[in-house]
Amino acid sequence: MNHRLFPAEFLRLLDGETLPAIRTVRSPRPGRHLSAATGDSQEFQDFRSYMQGDDLRYLDWNIFRRSRKLFLRRYRHFPDTGHILVLDTSASVRFSWKRASTAWRLAALLGAQLLAGGDRIQLQCPGIEPGKHSYHGRDSIWDLCETLSTVWDGKADNRPPHAPRQKKAKCWVVSDFYDSEGLPELEKRLKNAAFIPVRIYDAEEYDPAFYRQSCLVDSETGTRITVAESRLLSERYLARMQDFEALLRKVGERAGGRLFRMKTSLSVNDLFENYRREFAQEGV
Amino acid sequence: MFWQGIPWSYAAVGAAVGGGTVIALFFLKVRYPELQVPSVMLWRAAKPESRRTVLWNKLEHWLHLLCLLTAVMAIAAALAQPVWRFREVPPVAVVAEPSALKDAEKVAAAGDPGQTVLIAAGAAPEVIRGFRSPPAPHAVPPENGAINRSDALRLARQWTADRNGRVFFFGASAPPWLPENGFWVRRGLPAEPTGPPPWRIYFSGVPRPDSLPPGITAAETPEGADVIVDDLENWGTPKGWAKLFGELRALRGFHADGLQHLSVSESEAGTLSKEIGSMRLSNGLWLLAFLLLALDLWWWTRRKLV
């Protein structure tokens, strides 16, 4: 376990008790969310009157014996379709400690929350083979952290993260979503994509003045771009940023979620608080 | 080619210093500090599509530098006030008393830039235009009472004598003496030779020119003509006018002092001293420098905008 990446105070937060509460969702979503639909689990939900064609196996014979009326026992529905957690390990995410640590911790928090809820998750790190792919149950949280620590030491890969096409699986992608091929290429790739983007960003990315009169060097490709002091260029940059986030938002909504954003350079506690605020309303 | 402003060696040193400064500033300015960033994806999308060739990208900075250096060289050369002499013309010296310096300035300014000097007849003669002195009309204060005309005229003769040049003296009173080809420019003298007008010229054996100066008419017959012209060589040129005025001046008759034959009006003096044989290049150099800097600024601003 990498204790610099996952210090004790962070691991304490992963026990699931303090993570955002599980909420009822309207549509059947993967994992142990309370669902409006009934199913064949062991957990009793309620009774209803028998209707022609109902499965006789669910008839409550005790009630019938006492009241001579037919009631059907209904059980909760727990769709078990799984989650896929994709962690981008490209050079742009590993660019700095604050970016990389935020991405890794975010993946750990997200994974812990899903596992604490009884979900099954599958970890994918493009370009790196994690020792263990599948995790299930609260006890797997520590295994997940171990694996993420191993991945941390793996070699960076510039391949952009991609969401596997797996039906009924909800795919969470933790990344900055910077494509080495450029914005048009990214737009083309995400045209039909369906995953929930969890984007990490540095605060200065929204401040073009920070970059002016500099020769910017891309950490992935080494491409150089000279940024002169120009209001017009700054406005165009911010407009592209808006387009970029609108695209990610659209992708997230297509997958039944939204775009989650997380600022880097936060302390462990601040990161956790921000995570709670950001994800609590979703009830993942 | 000769220089009328600062010595060319000074200009060369100035150009070297200015050029060196421009080169140093250019590299300091163009080489932006490198900043490693996670990705330039959005910056690349924010910059408009460039249709420039790779060659142009490489040459772009160097052309910008060349533009700046040329502008600096042009400014240094303009300060040296180079004059290009394309033909030989007789030298002209304009000697002026402080009271007539303003009129003399006009005549001297209209003359050949390389062959016209303006000498102020102050307590000591001082060249205030021409040679290598910069124009400085304030060099001889008008209130300076001590006026030494003789020394100024001597200096003028020194400048003109060996090349058959002309000397024009601007003063309220008659000069003590005049060198050969010297004229006293008298204010109020009629511009045209209008003795008993009109002056009539008969053109003998040569076609009549299209234009005649005001106050002069063409006579149909030699009888009654004041002057008979049988040679149209140099007609309309300063030399031709000098010859015609020289012939008419003797017939004039109203300034009956001893210097009548040496007197000319201001416009006559202007005409006689207007023979141009060289050209100042400083104005063109200033213009070139201005255009280069404006072009460079426009290009730089445009480059920054995108």
XYZ file of C-alpha atoms in Angstrom:
590
model
C 0.000 0.000 0.000
C 1.312 3.402 -0.917
C 0.871 5.319 2.323
C 1.798 8.629 0.818
C -0.988 8.237 -1.701
C -3.439 6.698 0.724
C -2.535 7.982 4.165
C -4.188 6.610 7.275
C -6.601 9.536 7.563
C -7.765 8.834 4.010
C -8.196 5.130 4.597
C -10.296 5.905 7.654
C -12.667 7.809 5.392
C -13.122 4.784 3.140
C -14.903 2.649 5.698
C -18.168 3.533 4.077
C -19.912 4.978 7.108
C -19.213 8.552 6.129
C -19.677 8.146 2.423
C -22.802 9.616 0.820
C -25.914 7.755 1.733
C -27.510 5.331 -0.698
C -30.732 6.672 -2.020
C -33.671 5.329 -3.854
C -33.419 5.891 -7.527
C -36.191 6.010 -10.019
C -34.768 3.701 -12.596
C -33.150 0.364 -12.028
C -29.472 1.083 -11.752
C -26.650 -1.292 -11.061
C -25.798 -2.092 -7.486
C -27.720 -2.305 -4.273
C -29.870 0.710 -4.704
C -33.395 0.566 -3.581
C -35.468 0.012 -6.624
C -39.105 0.635 -7.335
C -39.270 -2.666 -9.111
C -39.699 -5.900 -7.185
C -37.560 -8.931 -7.654
C -36.587 -12.284 -6.306
C -34.189 -11.304 -3.608
C -34.433 -12.528 -0.016
C -35.548 -9.179 1.307
C -39.276 -8.814 1.822
C -40.956 -5.688 0.527
C -44.757 -5.876 0.860
C -47.921 -7.787 -0.003
C -50.413 -7.334 -2.749
C -53.589 -9.117 -3.794
C -53.275 -12.065 -6.063
C -54.083 -11.506 -9.697
C -54.614 -14.100 -12.333
C -51.392 -15.238 -13.840
C -49.205 -14.479 -10.794
C -46.556 -16.942 -9.843
C -48.119 -19.249 -7.262
C -44.788 -19.784 -5.572
C -45.058 -16.298 -4.042
C -48.487 -16.846 -2.487
C -48.535 -16.424 1.267
C -50.302 -19.570 2.468
C -50.367 -18.464 6.104
C -52.552 -15.485 5.263
C -54.708 -17.694 3.057
C -55.118 -20.135 5.938
C -56.181 -17.391 8.361
C -58.306 -15.222 6.085
C -59.049 -17.326 3.052
C -57.711 -14.551 0.881
C -54.873 -14.793 -1.641
C -51.979 -12.440 -1.101
C -48.730 -12.339 -2.915
C -45.419 -11.689 -1.130
C -43.201 -9.238 -2.958
C -39.466 -9.013 -2.569
C -37.007 -6.226 -3.304
C -35.286 -6.049 -6.670
C -31.486 -5.701 -6.668
C -30.246 -5.518 -10.233
C -26.700 -6.801 -10.284
C -25.175 -5.419 -13.444
C -21.881 -4.122 -12.023
C -19.778 -1.034 -12.428
C -16.671 -0.408 -14.411
C -14.192 2.004 -12.895
C -11.722 3.350 -15.425
C -8.731 5.265 -14.105
C -6.798 7.287 -16.641
C -3.081 6.792 -16.108
C -1.891 8.962 -18.977
C 0.922 11.488 -18.629
C -1.479 14.401 -18.403
C -3.041 12.891 -15.269
C 0.359 11.965 -13.896
C 1.623 15.437 -14.817
C 1.910 16.502 -11.201
C 1.517 14.972 -7.796
C -1.618 16.968 -7.067
C -3.323 15.816 -10.267
C -2.316 12.188 -9.972
C -3.094 11.906 -6.265
C -6.493 13.528 -6.807
C -7.320 11.072 -9.599
C -6.189 8.032 -7.598
C -7.954 9.092 -4.426
C -11.075 9.913 -6.362
C -11.036 6.442 -7.900
C -10.563 4.950 -4.437
C -13.439 6.975 -2.983
C -15.741 6.116 -5.839
C -14.795 2.446 -5.680
C -15.198 2.374 -1.916
C -18.621 3.914 -2.105
C -19.766 1.421 -4.701
C -18.308 -1.531 -2.825
C -19.784 -0.344 0.467
C -23.150 -0.338 -1.237
C -22.650 -3.964 -2.181
C -21.907 -3.313 -5.814
C -19.541 -5.255 -7.965
C -16.899 -3.207 -9.703
C -14.347 -3.886 -12.323
C -11.172 -1.775 -12.368
C -9.556 -0.813 -15.647
C -6.433 1.248 -16.130
C -5.613 1.750 -19.829
C -2.113 0.552 -20.581
C -1.551 -1.009 -17.183
C -2.572 -4.456 -16.104
C -3.970 -4.243 -12.586
C -3.316 -7.354 -10.568
C -6.971 -7.825 -9.752
C -9.863 -6.785 -11.952
C -13.048 -7.552 -10.062
C -14.064 -6.417 -6.619
C -17.154 -7.184 -4.670
C -18.169 -6.435 -1.131
C -17.040 -4.053 1.524
C -13.938 -6.080 2.291
C -12.641 -5.500 -1.202
C -12.071 -1.796 -0.526
C -8.585 -2.503 0.811
C -7.840 -4.767 -2.125
C -8.860 -1.963 -4.428
C -6.534 0.454 -2.661
C -3.717 -2.083 -2.914
C -4.315 -2.439 -6.629
C -4.444 1.315 -7.117
C -1.116 1.585 -5.284
C 0.344 -0.967 -7.683
C -1.028 0.888 -10.659
C 0.513 4.087 -9.296
C 3.953 2.583 -9.777
C 3.119 1.372 -13.283
C 4.409 3.063 -16.377
C 2.364 5.959 -17.707
C 0.424 5.302 -20.818
C -0.738 7.977 -23.189
C -3.639 6.050 -24.554
C -6.863 7.856 -23.806
C -9.267 6.085 -21.487
C -12.089 4.381 -23.249
C -15.302 3.023 -21.895
C -15.801 -0.643 -22.664
C -19.026 -1.444 -24.436
C -20.639 -3.617 -21.835
C -24.363 -3.627 -21.637
C -26.019 -2.857 -18.339
C -22.707 -1.813 -16.776
C -22.260 1.688 -15.539
C -18.876 2.971 -16.448
C -17.122 5.646 -14.408
C -14.103 7.260 -16.003
C -11.761 9.241 -13.774
C -9.634 11.392 -16.026
C -8.869 14.924 -17.164
C -10.141 13.900 -20.606
C -7.345 15.654 -22.413
C -6.795 13.781 -25.624
C -3.348 13.876 -27.122
C -4.923 13.981 -30.577
C -6.819 17.182 -29.841
C -10.334 18.380 -29.250
C -11.801 17.441 -32.666
C -10.511 13.895 -32.280
C -11.952 13.677 -28.780
C -15.311 14.922 -30.026
C -15.258 12.251 -32.691
C -14.457 9.537 -30.153
C -17.103 10.599 -27.696
C -19.789 10.918 -30.319
C -21.509 7.701 -29.276
C -19.818 7.096 -25.943
C -21.818 6.425 -22.799
C -20.007 6.697 -19.511
C -20.028 8.958 -16.518
C -17.106 11.348 -16.663
C -15.370 12.281 -13.443
C -13.064 15.081 -14.473
C -10.122 16.323 -12.475
C -8.843 19.823 -13.161
C -6.337 22.348 -11.922
C -7.762 25.711 -10.881
C -5.432 27.536 -13.282
C -6.949 25.721 -16.245
C -9.819 28.177 -15.980
C -7.513 31.169 -15.836
C -5.954 31.806 -19.272
C -3.956 34.699 -17.834
C -1.855 32.117 -15.993
C -0.497 30.809 -19.297
C 0.020 34.017 -21.235
C 3.379 34.907 -22.710
C 4.572 31.365 -22.305
C 5.645 28.575 -24.567
C 3.381 25.745 -23.433
C 4.791 22.246 -23.702
C 2.389 19.339 -23.792
C 3.326 16.725 -21.198
C 2.151 13.882 -23.422
C 3.234 14.799 -26.913
C 5.805 17.526 -26.326
C 3.867 19.817 -28.666
C 4.767 23.468 -28.153
C 2.335 26.319 -28.442
C 3.221 29.940 -27.887
C 0.564 31.841 -26.007
C 0.895 35.560 -26.453
C -0.892 38.118 -24.345
C -4.171 38.370 -26.190
C -7.677 38.920 -24.927
C -9.146 37.350 -28.028
C -7.114 34.188 -27.568
C -8.121 33.967 -23.908
C -11.780 34.284 -24.833
C -11.434 31.597 -27.461
C -9.710 29.326 -24.975
C -12.517 29.726 -22.440
C -15.075 29.117 -25.182
C -13.297 25.882 -26.129
C -13.264 24.916 -22.460
C -17.023 25.414 -22.316
C -17.493 23.330 -25.460
C -15.296 20.643 -23.979
C -17.259 20.455 -20.744
C -20.567 20.602 -22.576
C -19.436 17.588 -24.546
C -18.543 15.685 -21.361
C -21.817 16.717 -19.774
C -23.679 15.349 -22.769
C -21.790 12.077 -22.548
C -22.586 11.807 -18.840
C -26.266 12.516 -19.375
C -26.390 9.947 -22.130
C -25.194 7.366 -19.592
C -27.834 8.411 -17.088
C -25.511 10.532 -14.972
C -23.829 13.866 -15.363
C -20.374 15.401 -15.424
C -18.595 15.253 -12.084
C -15.772 17.693 -11.525
C -13.106 17.654 -8.876
C -10.464 20.289 -8.284
C -6.936 19.158 -7.586
C -4.579 20.426 -4.879
C -7.040 19.712 -2.113
C -6.141 18.190 1.201
C -7.506 14.735 2.007
C -10.295 16.147 4.131
C -11.220 18.850 1.631
C -11.210 16.293 -1.166
C -13.552 14.104 0.844
C -15.879 16.976 1.673
C -15.980 18.028 -1.966
C -16.624 14.439 -2.961
C -19.538 14.194 -0.558
C -21.005 17.422 -1.849
C -20.539 16.447 -5.478
C -21.771 12.881 -5.280
C -24.349 13.027 -2.496
C -27.006 14.459 -4.756
C -26.554 11.656 -7.223
C -26.877 8.696 -4.934
C -24.445 6.584 -6.817
C 26.883 60.647 -52.002
C 27.737 62.862 -49.062
C 26.334 63.512 -45.619
C 24.806 66.661 -44.262
C 23.770 65.531 -40.798
C 25.817 63.821 -38.161
C 29.066 62.242 -39.448
C 28.507 58.865 -41.048
C 30.890 57.236 -38.582
C 28.645 58.372 -35.733
C 25.639 57.067 -37.626
C 27.376 53.714 -38.141
C 28.163 53.456 -34.426
C 24.564 54.406 -33.605
C 23.247 51.819 -36.032
C 25.502 49.135 -34.529
C 24.399 49.956 -30.993
C 20.725 50.209 -31.984
C 20.901 47.002 -34.023
C 22.580 45.139 -31.170
C 19.922 46.340 -28.760
C 17.160 45.275 -31.133
C 18.697 41.822 -31.546
C 19.086 41.405 -27.798
C 15.533 42.573 -27.107
C 14.215 40.443 -29.960
C 15.570 37.253 -28.514
C 14.538 38.174 -25.014
C 11.026 38.939 -26.235
C 10.494 36.081 -28.644
C 11.813 33.344 -26.417
C 8.922 32.966 -24.073
C 9.599 30.947 -20.954
C 8.655 27.320 -21.359
C 5.809 26.086 -19.230
C 5.078 22.380 -18.976
C 1.323 21.800 -18.943
C -0.795 18.637 -18.783
C -2.154 19.240 -22.257
C -2.277 21.931 -24.921
C -5.417 20.406 -26.428
C -7.672 23.368 -25.699
C -5.031 25.947 -26.604
C -4.545 24.186 -29.905
C -8.288 24.314 -30.480
C -8.378 27.994 -29.488
C -5.750 28.969 -32.030
C -7.143 29.360 -35.513
C -6.128 27.005 -38.245
C -2.837 28.138 -39.685
C -2.346 27.857 -43.379
C 1.218 29.007 -43.247
C 3.845 26.760 -44.657
C 6.589 25.288 -42.579
C 9.061 27.477 -44.441
C 7.104 30.583 -43.530
C 6.978 29.476 -39.904
C 10.742 29.238 -39.921
C 11.284 32.524 -41.707
C 8.662 34.424 -39.785
C 10.822 35.390 -36.823
C 13.813 36.224 -38.964
C 11.782 38.464 -41.232
C 10.483 40.237 -38.179
C 14.057 40.767 -36.968
C 15.183 41.880 -40.417
C 12.353 44.382 -40.506
C 13.407 45.878 -37.175
C 17.087 45.994 -38.087
C 16.358 47.673 -41.416
C 14.261 50.276 -39.617
C 17.118 50.969 -37.181
C 19.611 51.274 -40.059
C 17.255 53.603 -41.908
C 16.878 55.830 -38.839
C 20.648 55.982 -38.334
C 21.186 56.800 -42.005
C 18.427 59.409 -41.906
C 20.165 61.128 -38.996
C 23.301 61.390 -41.112
C 21.168 63.073 -43.817
C 22.712 61.487 -46.891
C 22.508 63.427 -50.143
C 22.752 61.737 -53.499
C 24.405 63.842 -56.183
C 23.314 62.817 -59.639
C 24.773 65.729 -61.609
C 27.052 68.663 -61.101
C 25.431 72.080 -60.663
C 27.120 75.382 -59.820
C 27.214 76.080 -56.105
C 25.022 78.780 -54.576
C 25.833 80.770 -51.459
C 23.102 82.765 -49.766
C 24.424 85.395 -47.393
C 21.857 86.985 -45.136
C 21.781 89.648 -42.512
C 19.862 88.554 -39.400
C 16.886 90.730 -40.369
C 16.571 89.006 -43.755
C 17.374 85.494 -42.564
C 13.812 84.276 -42.940
C 13.576 85.227 -46.628
C 17.034 83.853 -47.254
C 16.027 80.589 -45.645
C 13.270 80.127 -48.230
C 15.635 80.678 -51.136
C 18.297 78.457 -49.632
C 15.767 75.721 -48.886
C 14.581 75.701 -52.502
C 18.138 75.321 -53.844
C 20.166 72.229 -54.401
C 20.609 70.527 -51.042
C 24.202 69.653 -51.733
C 25.328 72.851 -53.397
C 23.529 75.589 -51.501
C 24.853 77.145 -48.344
C 23.226 79.734 -46.149
C 25.668 82.002 -44.374
C 24.475 84.284 -41.610
C 26.320 87.562 -41.556
C 26.565 88.009 -37.828
C 29.463 89.225 -35.772
C 31.303 86.317 -37.331
C 30.049 84.498 -40.441
C 28.322 81.277 -39.628
C 27.136 78.558 -41.969
C 23.661 77.616 -40.840
C 22.637 75.445 -43.766
C 24.747 73.388 -46.073
C 28.139 71.838 -45.606
C 27.648 69.722 -42.542
C 26.118 72.160 -40.188
C 22.584 71.387 -39.161
C 20.060 74.136 -39.890
C 20.095 76.527 -36.962
C 18.464 79.877 -37.716
C 18.743 80.815 -34.078
C 22.555 80.659 -34.335
C 22.727 84.386 -35.083
C 20.363 86.337 -32.892
C 18.609 89.123 -34.820
C 19.277 91.607 -32.071
C 22.996 91.150 -32.506
C 24.019 94.579 -33.706
C 27.530 93.769 -34.844
C 27.166 92.621 -38.443
C 30.223 91.744 -40.442
C 29.042 91.483 -44.052
C 32.512 91.450 -45.620
C 33.687 88.281 -43.904
C 30.424 86.515 -44.741
C 30.756 87.493 -48.404
C 34.369 86.363 -48.401
C 33.320 82.977 -47.071
C 30.628 82.796 -49.755
C 33.149 83.620 -52.475
C 35.456 80.934 -51.126
C 32.628 78.415 -51.531
C 31.584 79.483 -55.041
C 34.544 81.049 -56.834
C 36.356 77.989 -58.135
C 33.162 76.394 -59.532
C 31.545 79.429 -61.143
C 28.804 79.582 -58.524
C 26.470 82.422 -57.544
C 26.242 84.476 -54.384
C 22.981 86.043 -53.204
C 23.108 88.698 -50.541
C 19.962 89.336 -48.498
C 20.159 92.645 -46.664
C 18.360 95.885 -46.031
C 21.242 98.009 -47.278
C 23.678 97.570 -50.118
C 26.569 95.149 -49.507
C 30.027 96.670 -49.229
C 31.120 94.602 -52.240
C 29.901 91.642 -54.249
C 31.926 88.818 -55.735
C 31.673 87.815 -59.364
C 28.216 86.384 -60.104
C 26.984 88.031 -56.941
C 23.490 89.492 -56.592
C 21.890 91.745 -54.038
C 18.410 90.443 -53.363
C 16.247 93.482 -52.725
C 12.905 93.269 -51.141
C 10.215 95.079 -53.078
C 11.919 94.741 -56.409
C 9.370 93.631 -58.971
C 9.441 89.922 -59.643
C 9.215 90.425 -63.369
C 11.286 92.823 -65.419
C 8.520 95.338 -65.877
C 10.360 98.522 -66.744
C 8.047 100.266 -69.149
C 5.638 97.351 -69.609
C 5.022 95.250 -71.408
C 8.332 93.773 -72.351
C 8.265 92.503 -75.837
C 10.424 89.671 -77.091
C 10.914 88.768 -80.683
C 11.888 85.169 -81.397
C 14.190 85.242 -84.417
C 14.485 82.030 -86.386
C 13.248 79.897 -83.516
C 9.706 78.766 -82.758
C 7.857 80.771 -80.136
C 7.646 78.840 -76.826
C 4.247 77.904 -75.453
C 4.536 79.835 -72.235
C 5.958 83.221 -71.416
C 6.489 84.736 -67.990
C 3.958 87.325 -66.844
C 4.688 90.839 -68.030
C 6.359 89.566 -71.160
C 4.665 89.356 -74.506
C 5.859 88.097 -77.826
C 6.471 90.639 -80.564
C 5.425 89.798 -84.103
C 8.240 91.789 -85.705
C 11.769 92.674 -84.585
C 10.893 96.329 -84.764
C 9.762 97.626 -81.416
C 10.891 94.454 -79.566
C 12.882 95.020 -76.423
C 14.899 91.805 -76.738
C 15.524 89.592 -79.712
C 15.905 85.905 -78.810
C 17.634 83.785 -81.404
C 18.479 80.800 -79.251
C 16.004 78.705 -77.246
C 18.659 76.658 -75.573
C 18.036 76.547 -71.843
C 14.685 78.314 -72.336
C 12.578 77.987 -69.223
C 15.469 76.695 -67.150
C 17.125 78.761 -64.394
C 20.060 79.297 -66.688
C 17.820 80.486 -69.502
C 15.915 82.821 -67.188
C 19.202 84.213 -65.856
C 20.302 85.025 -69.361
C 16.979 86.668 -70.240
C 16.785 88.613 -66.994
C 20.416 89.707 -67.453
C 19.503 91.228 -70.789
C 16.309 92.806 -69.531
C 17.844 94.105 -66.311
C 19.912 96.680 -68.183
C 16.702 98.084 -69.620
C 14.938 98.374 -66.327
C 15.616 101.877 -65.231
C 13.907 102.385 -61.895
C 16.368 101.771 -59.033
C 18.887 104.160 -60.307
C 21.583 103.384 -57.798
C 25.025 102.080 -58.573
C 24.055 98.491 -57.854
C 21.060 98.369 -60.122
C 22.666 95.880 -62.479
C 23.406 93.532 -59.559
C 19.952 93.626 -57.984
C 17.420 90.873 -58.278
C 14.036 90.305 -56.713
C 13.399 87.455 -54.287
C 11.559 85.422 -56.880
C 14.392 85.964 -59.362
C 16.845 84.799 -56.753
C 14.713 81.773 -56.097
C 14.578 80.984 -59.798
C 18.306 81.474 -60.261
C 19.254 79.275 -57.326
C 16.810 76.510 -58.096
C 19.040 74.315 -60.205
C 18.914 70.860 -58.612
C 21.709 68.342 -58.992
C 21.357 66.262 -55.875
C 18.652 64.780 -53.744
C 18.252 64.440 -50.005
C 17.562 60.864 -49.006
C 16.751 61.513 -45.364
C 13.026 62.040 -45.892
C 12.775 58.792 -47.811
C 14.720 57.012 -45.102
C 12.456 58.373 -42.374
C 9.459 57.242 -44.393
C 10.992 53.805 -44.921
C 11.709 53.453 -41.199
C 8.195 54.546 -40.319
C 6.606 52.131 -42.794
C 8.755 49.237 -41.608
C 7.947 49.904 -37.976
C 4.246 50.317 -38.746
C 4.252 47.090 -40.763
C 6.092 45.292 -38.020
C 3.753 46.591 -35.333
C 0.701 45.641 -37.374
C 2.043 42.180 -37.991
C 3.059 41.720 -34.371
C -0.321 42.911 -33.102
C -2.132 40.679 -35.537
C -0.005 37.737 -34.509
C -0.806 38.392 -30.881
C -4.478 38.609 -31.535
C -4.775 35.121 -32.948
